Amino acid sequence: DAKTTQPTSMDCAEGRAANLPCNHSTISGNEYVYWYRQIHSQGPQYIIHGLKNNETNEMASLIITEDRKSSTLILPHATLRDTAVYYCIPRTTDKLIFGTGTRLQVFP
Amino acid sequence: GEEVAQTPKHLVRGEGQKAKLYCAPIKGHSYVFWYQQVLKNEFKFLISFQNENVFDETGMPKERFSAKCLPNSPCSLEIQATKLEDSAVYFCASSQSYRGENTIYFGEGSWLTVV
């Protein structure tokens, strides 16, 4: 599975878009890019995933570069409840391998 | 059910006692995963099952830890003779298949405190 690089922490003002980058330059052609978050010590919450195309759901948008070496998770209007650790995880089959993620702090 | 259900939410055991955690995967999901998270640190994969068969046990400690998924029963993770270092949150997760396009969903975890 590909290694990922994410910023350790980021801040975002409430109501603004939060753009969380992830570098996965060694990703293979059949690896999906998954995003999860953990709020406090709750269970990891699935956000979104994609293979090649950009994806959008009710929670977020996922932008994957054409070469697939990086992606950006976009929370369009961040709220205080979005404060969490966000994990970008390339995955082919079987298990998820978590890295250290990005700690996003949303402030009023 | 519609969510991964883990019990108990909290468990306190004295060193040397046995701890047993349970997980009911989402209905229709045949893959179950167990993870350990110590003190909000990184998630450590322990073991996965395809129905009642072990699929991947590369993260499972060789001693004291065992897990089962039996038909018509919740899956279980058992720790014999617990140690202080076993204090952690144990997360169970499930998915429809092992394929990359099938999402893995997590439960809320079981907090184990060994005193």
Short mmCIF file of C-alpha atoms in Angstrom, two decimals:
data_model
loop_
_atom_site.label_atom_id
_atom_site.label_comp_id
_atom_site.label_asym_id
_atom_site.label_seq_id
_atom_site.Cartn_x
_atom_site.Cartn_y
_atom_site.Cartn_z
CA ASP A 1 0.00 0.00 0.00
CA ALA A 2 1.16 3.52 -0.80
CA LYS A 3 2.67 5.78 1.85
CA THR A 4 0.96 9.10 2.53
CA THR A 5 2.08 12.51 3.68
CA GLN A 6 -0.39 14.83 5.41
CA PRO A 7 0.15 18.06 7.34
CA THR A 8 0.26 17.41 11.06
CA SER A 9 -2.29 20.10 11.80
CA MET A 10 -4.43 22.78 10.17
CA ASP A 11 -6.77 25.52 11.30
CA CYS A 12 -9.94 26.70 9.62
CA ALA A 13 -12.45 29.40 10.44
CA GLU A 14 -16.02 28.30 10.92
CA GLY A 15 -18.05 28.70 7.74
CA ARG A 16 -15.00 28.64 5.52
CA ALA A 17 -13.94 25.78 3.28
CA ALA A 18 -11.39 23.41 4.79
CA ASN A 19 -8.98 22.00 2.21
CA LEU A 20 -6.98 19.06 3.51
CA PRO A 21 -4.14 17.88 1.25
CA CYS A 22 -2.65 14.42 1.01
CA ASN A 23 0.37 13.28 -0.93
CA HIS A 24 0.38 9.65 -2.08
CA SER A 25 3.01 9.70 -4.80
CA THR A 26 3.59 5.93 -4.72
CA ILE A 27 -0.06 5.04 -5.19
CA SER A 28 -0.72 2.14 -7.54
CA GLY A 29 -3.31 2.09 -10.30
CA ASN A 30 -5.82 0.01 -8.41
CA GLU A 31 -5.61 1.79 -5.06
CA TYR A 32 -8.62 3.78 -3.99
CA VAL A 33 -8.09 6.91 -1.91
CA TYR A 34 -10.17 6.78 1.25
CA TRP A 35 -10.76 9.56 3.77
CA TYR A 36 -11.85 8.96 7.33
CA ARG A 37 -11.98 11.16 10.39
CA GLN A 38 -11.87 10.54 14.11
CA ILE A 39 -13.67 12.97 16.40
CA HIS A 40 -12.21 12.74 19.91
CA SER A 41 -11.88 9.02 20.54
CA GLN A 42 -14.95 7.94 18.62
CA GLY A 43 -14.76 5.30 15.92
CA PRO A 44 -13.28 6.37 12.59
CA GLN A 45 -16.01 7.87 10.45
CA TYR A 46 -16.02 7.22 6.73
CA ILE A 47 -16.13 10.43 4.68
CA ILE A 48 -15.55 9.68 1.01
CA HIS A 49 -13.43 7.65 -1.41
CA GLY A 50 -12.41 7.74 -5.05
CA LEU A 51 -10.24 6.04 -7.62
CA LYS A 52 -9.60 8.48 -10.46
CA ASN A 53 -12.49 10.88 -10.71
CA ASN A 54 -13.41 13.65 -8.35
CA GLU A 55 -16.19 12.69 -5.98
CA THR A 56 -18.76 14.58 -3.94
CA ASN A 57 -21.22 13.50 -1.31
CA GLU A 58 -23.22 15.17 1.42
CA MET A 59 -20.17 15.48 3.65
CA ALA A 60 -17.33 16.52 1.41
CA SER A 61 -15.68 16.66 -1.99
CA LEU A 62 -12.60 14.72 -3.03
CA ILE A 63 -10.30 16.09 -5.68
CA ILE A 64 -7.73 13.66 -7.08
CA THR A 65 -5.00 14.97 -9.35
CA GLU A 66 -4.76 13.53 -12.83
CA ASP A 67 -1.54 11.67 -12.02
CA ARG A 68 -3.22 10.44 -8.80
CA LYS A 69 -0.16 11.36 -6.74
CA SER A 70 -2.11 13.65 -4.47
CA SER A 71 -5.63 14.46 -3.40
CA THR A 72 -7.52 17.12 -1.46
CA LEU A 73 -10.48 16.66 0.80
CA ILE A 74 -12.76 19.69 0.84
CA LEU A 75 -15.25 20.42 3.59
CA PRO A 76 -17.17 23.25 1.93
CA HIS A 77 -18.48 25.02 5.06
CA ALA A 78 -16.57 23.87 8.11
CA THR A 79 -18.34 23.81 11.45
CA LEU A 80 -17.00 23.37 14.97
CA ARG A 81 -18.21 19.75 14.79
CA ASP A 82 -15.71 19.11 11.98
CA THR A 83 -12.82 19.44 14.42
CA ALA A 84 -11.17 16.03 14.18
CA VAL A 85 -8.17 14.07 12.93
CA TYR A 86 -8.51 13.37 9.21
CA TYR A 87 -6.89 10.34 7.60
CA CYS A 88 -6.10 9.85 3.94
CA ILE A 89 -5.66 6.13 3.20
CA PRO A 90 -4.86 4.48 -0.14
CA ARG A 91 -6.36 1.02 -0.27
CA THR A 92 -6.44 -1.86 -2.74
CA THR A 93 -8.06 -4.69 -0.87
CA ASP A 94 -8.47 -5.93 2.66
CA LYS A 95 -7.53 -3.68 5.55
CA LEU A 96 -7.01 0.06 5.99
CA ILE A 97 -3.58 1.16 7.15
CA PHE A 98 -3.85 4.39 9.12
CA GLY A 99 -1.10 7.00 9.25
CA THR A 100 -0.92 9.91 11.67
CA GLY A 101 -3.45 12.09 9.83
CA THR A 102 -4.12 15.84 9.97
CA ARG A 103 -5.55 17.39 13.09
CA LEU A 104 -8.08 19.97 11.85
CA GLN A 105 -9.12 22.63 14.34
CA VAL A 106 -12.15 24.68 13.34
CA PHE A 107 -12.38 27.94 15.28
CA PRO A 108 -15.32 30.36 15.71
CA GLY B 1 -28.18 -3.90 11.87
CA GLU B 2 -27.25 -0.67 10.17
CA GLU B 3 -24.17 -0.08 12.25
CA VAL B 4 -21.28 -1.99 13.74
CA ALA B 5 -22.22 -2.69 17.34
CA GLN B 6 -19.50 -3.17 19.93
CA THR B 7 -19.92 -4.26 23.53
CA PRO B 8 -19.05 -3.45 26.18
CA LYS B 9 -18.32 0.26 25.74
CA HIS B 10 -16.05 0.22 28.78
CA LEU B 11 -14.28 -2.65 30.52
CA VAL B 12 -11.94 -2.54 33.50
CA ARG B 13 -9.77 -5.53 34.29
CA GLY B 14 -7.08 -6.19 36.84
CA GLU B 15 -3.73 -7.30 35.50
CA GLY B 16 -3.80 -10.98 34.76
CA GLN B 17 -7.56 -11.14 34.26
CA LYS B 18 -9.26 -12.07 31.01
CA ALA B 19 -10.99 -9.52 28.81
CA LYS B 20 -13.51 -10.35 26.11
CA LEU B 21 -14.91 -7.87 23.62
CA TYR B 22 -17.76 -8.39 21.20
CA CYS B 23 -18.66 -7.07 17.78
CA ALA B 24 -21.76 -7.43 15.64
CA PRO B 25 -20.99 -6.40 12.06
CA ILE B 26 -23.44 -4.62 9.81
CA LYS B 27 -26.03 -7.07 8.47
CA GLY B 28 -24.87 -8.52 5.18
CA HIS B 29 -21.20 -7.72 5.76
CA SER B 30 -18.95 -10.74 5.59
CA TYR B 31 -15.65 -9.08 6.49
CA VAL B 32 -14.78 -8.09 10.04
CA PHE B 33 -11.67 -6.22 11.19
CA TRP B 34 -10.23 -5.52 14.63
CA TYR B 35 -7.97 -2.54 15.40
CA GLN B 36 -6.26 -1.34 18.56
CA GLN B 37 -5.66 2.33 19.38
CA VAL B 38 -3.50 3.15 22.38
CA LEU B 39 -3.86 6.64 23.89
CA LYS B 40 -5.18 8.29 20.70
CA ASN B 41 -2.08 7.15 18.87
CA GLU B 42 -1.98 5.31 15.61
CA PHE B 43 -4.41 2.56 14.79
CA LYS B 44 -2.88 -0.89 14.85
CA PHE B 45 -4.52 -3.54 12.68
CA LEU B 46 -4.93 -6.80 14.55
CA ILE B 47 -6.91 -9.32 12.53
CA SER B 48 -9.59 -9.68 9.87
CA PHE B 49 -12.16 -12.35 9.11
CA GLN B 50 -14.07 -13.45 6.06
CA ASN B 51 -17.19 -14.90 7.64
CA GLU B 52 -15.83 -17.33 10.24
CA ASN B 53 -12.44 -17.74 8.59
CA VAL B 54 -9.34 -15.78 9.53
CA PHE B 55 -8.41 -13.66 6.51
CA ASP B 56 -5.40 -11.75 7.78
CA GLU B 57 -3.84 -12.11 11.22
CA THR B 58 -0.55 -10.35 10.57
CA GLY B 59 -1.11 -7.80 13.33
CA MET B 60 -2.26 -10.16 16.01
CA PRO B 61 0.10 -10.54 18.98
CA LYS B 62 1.38 -14.10 19.16
CA GLU B 63 0.48 -14.53 22.78
CA ARG B 64 -2.62 -13.87 24.88
CA PHE B 65 -4.77 -12.49 22.03
CA SER B 66 -7.33 -14.57 20.19
CA ALA B 67 -10.37 -13.81 18.07
CA LYS B 68 -13.32 -15.66 16.59
CA CYS B 69 -16.25 -15.06 14.30
CA LEU B 70 -18.74 -17.90 14.60
CA PRO B 71 -21.96 -18.28 12.60
CA ASN B 72 -24.99 -16.58 14.14
CA SER B 73 -22.92 -15.07 16.96
CA PRO B 74 -21.14 -11.77 17.49
CA CYS B 75 -17.43 -11.82 16.71
CA SER B 76 -15.17 -11.70 19.75
CA LEU B 77 -11.68 -10.55 20.69
CA GLU B 78 -10.27 -12.13 23.81
CA ILE B 79 -7.20 -11.17 25.77
CA GLN B 80 -5.94 -13.70 28.28
CA ALA B 81 -3.92 -12.51 31.25
CA THR B 82 -4.21 -8.81 30.47
CA LYS B 83 -1.26 -6.47 30.95
CA LEU B 84 -1.19 -2.73 31.59
CA GLU B 85 -0.01 -2.18 28.00
CA ASP B 86 -3.25 -3.73 26.68
CA SER B 87 -5.13 -0.64 27.87
CA ALA B 88 -6.53 0.80 24.65
CA VAL B 89 -9.63 1.36 22.60
CA TYR B 90 -10.43 -1.66 20.45
CA PHE B 91 -12.34 -0.91 17.27
CA CYS B 92 -14.24 -3.39 15.19
CA ALA B 93 -15.14 -2.69 11.57
CA SER B 94 -16.98 -4.47 8.79
CA SER B 95 -17.41 -4.39 5.03
CA GLN B 96 -19.32 -6.24 2.34
CA SER B 97 -16.18 -7.61 0.74
CA TYR B 98 -12.43 -7.26 0.71
CA ARG B 99 -12.55 -5.30 -2.52
CA GLY B 100 -11.16 -1.79 -2.47
CA GLU B 101 -14.37 -0.15 -3.62
CA ASN B 102 -16.37 -1.50 -0.67
CA THR B 103 -16.29 0.85 2.29
CA ILE B 104 -15.20 -0.32 5.72
CA TYR B 105 -17.40 0.95 8.55
CA PHE B 106 -16.28 1.21 12.15
CA GLY B 107 -17.98 0.76 15.47
CA GLU B 108 -17.63 3.18 18.37
CA GLY B 109 -15.04 1.06 20.11
CA SER B 110 -14.59 -0.74 23.40
CA TRP B 111 -12.42 1.00 26.00
CA LEU B 112 -10.30 -1.48 27.91
CA THR B 113 -8.54 -0.26 31.03
CA VAL B 114 -6.15 -2.66 32.75
CA VAL B 115 -5.32 -1.67 36.31
#
